[in-house]
């Protein structure tokens, strides 16, 4: 069982969601990180950060504009 | 409806017009003196873009007087005043209101000959496009906010933002340009788009020739991308064609919203090298030819490697 960290970045504006995700990725090293965001900018920045750090990214969009981003390594 | 230009222009007589512009915003660096300089240089830029000479300015200030030391405001205003003096303009007044967040900028009035106003959309096919400052201040400002910008990136971005477009504008007028605008919140491609929108001309941008601040690429890879960049991209995507294989960063940086960005000058091809050399010789060392105006595809920007 790998550890899962959830980062709730809803309601926060850039660059905070990316920074919180970056800290979680560095802390975990590998495993699964779930990031909750509610802005297009946060979604793109978290995706960009994670891909560039070698994590696989799965985005689940919600109709209300928020998204659950699952990062795995 | 008249196309929106960088400044309002009002003709006083056959050989004299005033140009007016206003801009103010929240701090993008921690140092209040530097913020004042950046905000003032940014406000003055529109006058330089149309080829005018700043004459008088007025401060615009929003200040949280209950929660912030008044000395911070003093430093902001001194920074701004230093740039106003450098521009050869005179501070004649201003207005402040109490607000939750500090904001500062200038209302600027300048002078210009009515026949010499440089417009955005008057570039001609085969004109070269010269950009006078590197891109990346939006990404680096975001990284400064997050506390992850390197010292080199911060220093270079600040040095670029506090630099007046005065010298660039003087060189441009001396040699003669066919059109000009300044690169600010819409990014290079957003402002380039305004030069050809609803005209019979298009633009080719050579991405590899566009100067970029050091550190911007690494910081973008860390997700330090301002929301304005994505909005600029989404707004103009229908007008822009990227060559296949162009990296995501090379695409993104062309939409990075700039604070106190450079001039984007259209100049006849036979004058372009001379203007570039003159800019370099005058200290505008990072100026570069970044593309050209073309007949086809009209109304489009093609970005080549």
mmCIF file of N, CA, C and O in Angstrom, chain B residues 56-116:
data_model
loop_
_atom_site.group_PDB
_atom_site.id
_atom_site.type_symbol
_atom_site.label_atom_id
_atom_site.label_comp_id
_atom_site.label_asym_id
_atom_site.label_seq_id
_atom_site.Cartn_x
_atom_site.Cartn_y
_atom_site.Cartn_z
ATOM 1 N N UNK B 56 4.332 66.014 -18.178
ATOM 2 C CA UNK B 56 3.946 66.069 -16.772
ATOM 3 C C UNK B 56 3.339 64.725 -16.354
ATOM 4 O O UNK B 56 2.803 63.991 -17.182
ATOM 5 N N UNK B 57 3.438 64.441 -15.046
ATOM 6 C CA UNK B 57 2.821 63.210 -14.524
ATOM 7 C C UNK B 57 2.103 63.534 -13.214
ATOM 8 O O UNK B 57 2.418 64.517 -12.535
ATOM 9 N N UNK B 58 1.143 62.693 -12.880
ATOM 10 C CA UNK B 58 0.478 62.747 -11.579
ATOM 11 C C UNK B 58 0.493 61.362 -10.961
ATOM 12 O O UNK B 58 0.233 60.361 -11.638
ATOM 13 N N UNK B 59 0.801 61.321 -9.661
ATOM 14 C CA UNK B 59 0.797 60.048 -8.938
ATOM 15 C C UNK B 59 -0.626 59.560 -8.699
ATOM 16 O O UNK B 59 -1.511 60.345 -8.368
ATOM 17 N N UNK B 60 -0.804 58.248 -8.829
ATOM 18 C CA UNK B 60 -2.055 57.612 -8.400
ATOM 19 C C UNK B 60 -1.683 56.604 -7.325
ATOM 20 O O UNK B 60 -0.861 55.710 -7.570
ATOM 21 N N UNK B 61 -2.265 56.750 -6.148
ATOM 22 C CA UNK B 61 -1.865 55.928 -5.004
ATOM 23 C C UNK B 61 -3.081 55.345 -4.291
ATOM 24 O O UNK B 61 -4.045 56.058 -3.999
ATOM 25 N N UNK B 62 -3.042 54.044 -4.042
ATOM 26 C CA UNK B 62 -3.962 53.413 -3.096
ATOM 27 C C UNK B 62 -3.089 52.891 -1.963
ATOM 28 O O UNK B 62 -2.105 52.201 -2.226
ATOM 29 N N UNK B 63 -3.455 53.207 -0.723
ATOM 30 C CA UNK B 63 -2.550 52.863 0.376
ATOM 31 C C UNK B 63 -3.318 52.443 1.631
ATOM 32 O O UNK B 63 -4.249 53.128 2.047
ATOM 33 N N UNK B 64 -2.916 51.301 2.244
ATOM 34 C CA UNK B 64 -3.561 50.861 3.484
ATOM 35 C C UNK B 64 -2.956 51.587 4.686
ATOM 36 O O UNK B 64 -2.076 51.054 5.359
ATOM 37 N N UNK B 65 -3.426 52.789 4.953
ATOM 38 C CA UNK B 65 -2.775 53.645 5.951
ATOM 39 C C UNK B 65 -2.864 53.074 7.367
ATOM 40 O O UNK B 65 -2.051 53.408 8.222
ATOM 41 N N UNK B 66 -3.851 52.194 7.628
ATOM 42 C CA UNK B 66 -3.991 51.629 8.972
ATOM 43 C C UNK B 66 -2.985 50.512 9.248
ATOM 44 O O UNK B 66 -2.627 50.260 10.388
ATOM 45 N N UNK B 67 -2.551 49.832 8.180
ATOM 46 C CA UNK B 67 -1.755 48.635 8.399
ATOM 47 C C UNK B 67 -0.344 48.699 7.828
ATOM 48 O O UNK B 67 0.439 47.784 8.014
ATOM 49 N N UNK B 68 -0.010 49.768 7.128
ATOM 50 C CA UNK B 68 1.310 49.819 6.494
ATOM 51 C C UNK B 68 2.051 51.075 6.911
ATOM 52 O O UNK B 68 1.459 52.137 7.049
ATOM 53 N N UNK B 69 3.357 50.908 7.119
ATOM 54 C CA UNK B 69 4.219 52.020 7.512
ATOM 55 C C UNK B 69 4.272 53.044 6.369
ATOM 56 O O UNK B 69 4.528 52.694 5.229
ATOM 57 N N UNK B 70 4.050 54.307 6.727
ATOM 58 C CA UNK B 70 4.015 55.373 5.719
ATOM 59 C C UNK B 70 5.354 55.500 4.991
ATOM 60 O O UNK B 70 5.426 55.978 3.856
ATOM 61 N N UNK B 71 6.433 55.028 5.626
ATOM 62 C CA UNK B 71 7.749 55.095 4.976
ATOM 63 C C UNK B 71 7.797 54.233 3.710
ATOM 64 O O UNK B 71 8.538 54.524 2.775
ATOM 65 N N UNK B 72 6.989 53.158 3.707
ATOM 66 C CA UNK B 72 6.930 52.316 2.501
ATOM 67 C C UNK B 72 6.402 53.137 1.329
ATOM 68 O O UNK B 72 6.948 53.106 0.230
ATOM 69 N N UNK B 73 5.349 53.901 1.597
ATOM 70 C CA UNK B 73 4.784 54.751 0.538
ATOM 71 C C UNK B 73 5.809 55.780 0.071
ATOM 72 O O UNK B 73 5.946 56.042 -1.127
ATOM 73 N N UNK B 74 6.539 56.331 1.043
ATOM 74 C CA UNK B 74 7.561 57.335 0.693
ATOM 75 C C UNK B 74 8.578 56.721 -0.279
ATOM 76 O O UNK B 74 8.965 57.341 -1.272
ATOM 77 N N UNK B 75 8.997 55.484 0.017
ATOM 78 C CA UNK B 75 9.976 54.819 -0.854
ATOM 79 C C UNK B 75 9.398 54.566 -2.255
ATOM 80 O O UNK B 75 10.086 54.720 -3.257
ATOM 81 N N UNK B 76 8.135 54.147 -2.294
ATOM 82 C CA UNK B 76 7.482 53.907 -3.589
ATOM 83 C C UNK B 76 7.493 55.198 -4.416
ATOM 84 O O UNK B 76 7.875 55.212 -5.599
ATOM 85 N N UNK B 77 7.087 56.298 -3.774
ATOM 86 C CA UNK B 77 6.983 57.567 -4.494
ATOM 87 C C UNK B 77 8.356 58.076 -4.931
ATOM 88 O O UNK B 77 8.496 58.651 -6.021
ATOM 89 N N UNK B 78 9.370 57.847 -4.078
ATOM 90 C CA UNK B 78 10.726 58.271 -4.451
ATOM 91 C C UNK B 78 11.233 57.467 -5.646
ATOM 92 O O UNK B 78 11.883 58.010 -6.550
ATOM 93 N N UNK B 79 10.938 56.174 -5.642
ATOM 94 C CA UNK B 79 11.324 55.341 -6.787
ATOM 95 C C UNK B 79 10.670 55.830 -8.063
ATOM 96 O O UNK B 79 11.309 55.969 -9.114
ATOM 97 N N UNK B 80 9.379 56.129 -7.968
ATOM 98 C CA UNK B 80 8.659 56.644 -9.130
ATOM 99 C C UNK B 80 9.229 57.968 -9.600
ATOM 100 O O UNK B 80 9.446 58.179 -10.795
ATOM 101 N N UNK B 81 9.509 58.843 -8.632
ATOM 102 C CA UNK B 81 10.019 60.174 -8.973
ATOM 103 C C UNK B 81 11.369 60.082 -9.692
ATOM 104 O O UNK B 81 11.643 60.858 -10.618
ATOM 105 N N UNK B 82 12.195 59.128 -9.263
ATOM 106 C CA UNK B 82 13.498 58.965 -9.922
ATOM 107 C C UNK B 82 13.310 58.686 -11.409
ATOM 108 O O UNK B 82 14.045 59.207 -12.260
ATOM 109 N N UNK B 83 12.314 57.860 -11.743
ATOM 110 C CA UNK B 83 12.063 57.540 -13.160
ATOM 111 C C UNK B 83 11.433 58.719 -13.899
ATOM 112 O O UNK B 83 11.695 58.940 -15.077
ATOM 113 N N UNK B 84 10.589 59.477 -13.202
ATOM 114 C CA UNK B 84 9.977 60.664 -13.801
ATOM 115 C C UNK B 84 11.068 61.677 -14.166
ATOM 116 O O UNK B 84 11.067 62.254 -15.261
ATOM 117 N N UNK B 85 12.031 61.850 -13.257
ATOM 118 C CA UNK B 85 13.148 62.763 -13.518
ATOM 119 C C UNK B 85 13.984 62.263 -14.689
ATOM 120 O O UNK B 85 14.363 63.034 -15.569
ATOM 121 N N UNK B 86 14.247 60.936 -14.684
ATOM 122 C CA UNK B 86 15.031 60.367 -15.774
ATOM 123 C C UNK B 86 14.334 60.579 -17.122
ATOM 124 O O UNK B 86 14.988 60.735 -18.155
ATOM 125 N N UNK B 87 13.014 60.594 -17.087
ATOM 126 C CA UNK B 87 12.238 60.794 -18.316
ATOM 127 C C UNK B 87 12.213 62.266 -18.730
ATOM 128 O O UNK B 87 11.731 62.595 -19.807
ATOM 129 N N UNK B 88 12.700 63.142 -17.858
ATOM 130 C CA UNK B 88 12.670 64.574 -18.167
ATOM 131 C C UNK B 88 11.293 65.173 -17.974
ATOM 132 O O UNK B 88 10.995 66.253 -18.484
ATOM 133 N N UNK B 89 10.434 64.474 -17.230
ATOM 134 C CA UNK B 89 9.079 64.971 -16.988
ATOM 135 C C UNK B 89 9.014 65.618 -15.596
ATOM 136 O O UNK B 89 9.953 65.543 -14.819
ATOM 137 N N UNK B 90 7.887 66.248 -15.309
ATOM 138 C CA UNK B 90 7.704 66.960 -14.047
ATOM 139 C C UNK B 90 6.498 66.377 -13.309
ATOM 140 O O UNK B 90 5.426 66.221 -13.904
ATOM 141 N N UNK B 91 6.701 66.065 -12.032
ATOM 142 C CA UNK B 91 5.589 65.604 -11.194
ATOM 143 C C UNK B 91 4.797 66.824 -10.735
ATOM 144 O O UNK B 91 5.344 67.706 -10.074
ATOM 145 N N UNK B 92 3.522 66.889 -11.117
ATOM 146 C CA UNK B 92 2.749 68.097 -10.809
ATOM 147 C C UNK B 92 1.626 67.856 -9.802
ATOM 148 O O UNK B 92 0.908 68.790 -9.445
ATOM 149 N N UNK B 93 1.454 66.624 -9.342
ATOM 150 C CA UNK B 93 0.396 66.385 -8.365
ATOM 151 C C UNK B 93 0.068 64.913 -8.270
ATOM 152 O O UNK B 93 0.872 64.064 -8.652
ATOM 153 N N UNK B 94 -1.115 64.647 -7.755
ATOM 154 C CA UNK B 94 -1.520 63.257 -7.632
ATOM 155 C C UNK B 94 -2.717 63.127 -6.719
ATOM 156 O O UNK B 94 -3.259 64.129 -6.231
ATOM 157 N N UNK B 95 -3.106 61.881 -6.490
ATOM 158 C CA UNK B 95 -4.250 61.645 -5.617
ATOM 159 C C UNK B 95 -4.090 60.293 -4.954
ATOM 160 O O UNK B 95 -3.627 59.345 -5.565
ATOM 161 N N UNK B 96 -4.476 60.223 -3.670
ATOM 162 C CA UNK B 96 -4.388 58.939 -2.969
ATOM 163 C C UNK B 96 -5.720 58.613 -2.324
ATOM 164 O O UNK B 96 -6.475 59.508 -1.932
ATOM 165 N N UNK B 97 -6.015 57.323 -2.237
ATOM 166 C CA UNK B 97 -7.192 56.854 -1.509
ATOM 167 C C UNK B 97 -6.765 55.726 -0.583
ATOM 168 O O UNK B 97 -5.766 55.056 -0.821
ATOM 169 N N UNK B 98 -7.526 55.536 0.488
ATOM 170 C CA UNK B 98 -7.269 54.443 1.399
ATOM 171 C C UNK B 98 -7.788 53.152 0.762
ATOM 172 O O UNK B 98 -8.902 53.132 0.229
ATOM 173 N N UNK B 99 -6.965 52.114 0.811
ATOM 174 C CA UNK B 99 -7.369 50.854 0.180
ATOM 175 C C UNK B 99 -6.703 49.721 0.948
ATOM 176 O O UNK B 99 -5.740 49.929 1.675
ATOM 177 N N UNK B 100 -7.221 48.503 0.779
ATOM 178 C CA UNK B 100 -6.656 47.370 1.515
ATOM 179 C C UNK B 100 -5.273 46.979 1.008
ATOM 180 O O UNK B 100 -4.460 46.471 1.739
ATOM 181 N N UNK B 101 -5.035 47.219 -0.278
ATOM 182 C CA UNK B 101 -3.756 46.811 -0.862
ATOM 183 C C UNK B 101 -3.096 48.000 -1.539
ATOM 184 O O UNK B 101 -3.766 48.817 -2.179
ATOM 185 N N UNK B 102 -1.767 48.092 -1.396
ATOM 186 C CA UNK B 102 -0.997 49.160 -2.028
ATOM 187 C C UNK B 102 -1.104 49.066 -3.555
ATOM 188 O O UNK B 102 -0.982 47.985 -4.123
ATOM 189 N N UNK B 103 -1.358 50.212 -4.163
ATOM 190 C CA UNK B 103 -1.312 50.289 -5.627
ATOM 191 C C UNK B 103 -0.665 51.622 -5.986
ATOM 192 O O UNK B 103 -0.857 52.616 -5.290
ATOM 193 N N UNK B 104 0.087 51.618 -7.090
ATOM 194 C CA UNK B 104 0.754 52.851 -7.488
ATOM 195 C C UNK B 104 0.942 52.889 -9.007
ATOM 196 O O UNK B 104 1.143 51.861 -9.643
ATOM 197 N N UNK B 105 0.883 54.076 -9.527
ATOM 198 C CA UNK B 105 1.153 54.280 -10.947
ATOM 199 C C UNK B 105 1.060 55.751 -11.272
ATOM 200 O O UNK B 105 0.978 56.594 -10.362
ATOM 201 N N UNK B 106 1.084 56.070 -12.557
ATOM 202 C CA UNK B 106 1.080 57.462 -12.983
ATOM 203 C C UNK B 106 0.030 57.704 -14.059
ATOM 204 O O UNK B 106 -0.241 56.835 -14.880
ATOM 205 N N UNK B 107 -0.526 58.921 -14.014
ATOM 206 C CA UNK B 107 -1.216 59.462 -15.189
ATOM 207 C C UNK B 107 -0.182 60.346 -15.882
ATOM 208 O O UNK B 107 0.436 61.193 -15.228
ATOM 209 N N UNK B 108 0.046 60.141 -17.161
ATOM 210 C CA UNK B 108 1.127 60.824 -17.875
ATOM 211 C C UNK B 108 0.558 61.635 -19.030
ATOM 212 O O UNK B 108 -0.295 61.154 -19.774
ATOM 213 N N UNK B 109 1.041 62.866 -19.146
ATOM 214 C CA UNK B 109 0.728 63.693 -20.309
ATOM 215 C C UNK B 109 2.028 63.977 -21.048
ATOM 216 O O UNK B 109 3.033 64.338 -20.415
ATOM 217 N N UNK B 110 2.011 63.782 -22.351
ATOM 218 C CA UNK B 110 3.209 64.034 -23.148
ATOM 219 C C UNK B 110 2.886 64.898 -24.351
ATOM 220 O O UNK B 110 1.718 65.209 -24.629
ATOM 221 N N UNK B 111 3.941 65.270 -25.059
ATOM 222 C CA UNK B 111 3.785 66.086 -26.262
ATOM 223 C C UNK B 111 4.239 65.303 -27.480
ATOM 224 O O UNK B 111 5.129 64.459 -27.392
ATOM 225 N N UNK B 112 3.635 65.637 -28.621
ATOM 226 C CA UNK B 112 4.025 64.975 -29.861
ATOM 227 C C UNK B 112 3.571 65.835 -31.032
ATOM 228 O O UNK B 112 2.620 66.632 -30.895
ATOM 229 N N UNK B 113 4.253 65.718 -32.175
ATOM 230 C CA UNK B 113 3.773 66.350 -33.406
ATOM 231 C C UNK B 113 2.635 65.480 -33.943
ATOM 232 O O UNK B 113 2.801 64.265 -34.078
ATOM 233 N N UNK B 114 1.492 66.091 -34.258
ATOM 234 C CA UNK B 114 0.325 65.270 -34.654
ATOM 235 C C UNK B 114 0.590 64.371 -35.870
ATOM 236 O O UNK B 114 -0.044 63.328 -36.004
ATOM 237 N N UNK B 115 1.507 64.771 -36.739
ATOM 238 C CA UNK B 115 1.809 63.948 -37.926
ATOM 239 C C UNK B 115 2.809 62.837 -37.617
ATOM 240 O O UNK B 115 3.110 62.024 -38.489
ATOM 241 N N UNK B 116 3.360 62.835 -36.422
ATOM 242 C CA UNK B 116 4.409 61.863 -36.117
ATOM 243 C C UNK B 116 3.974 60.806 -35.107
ATOM 244 O O UNK B 116 4.806 60.071 -34.567
#
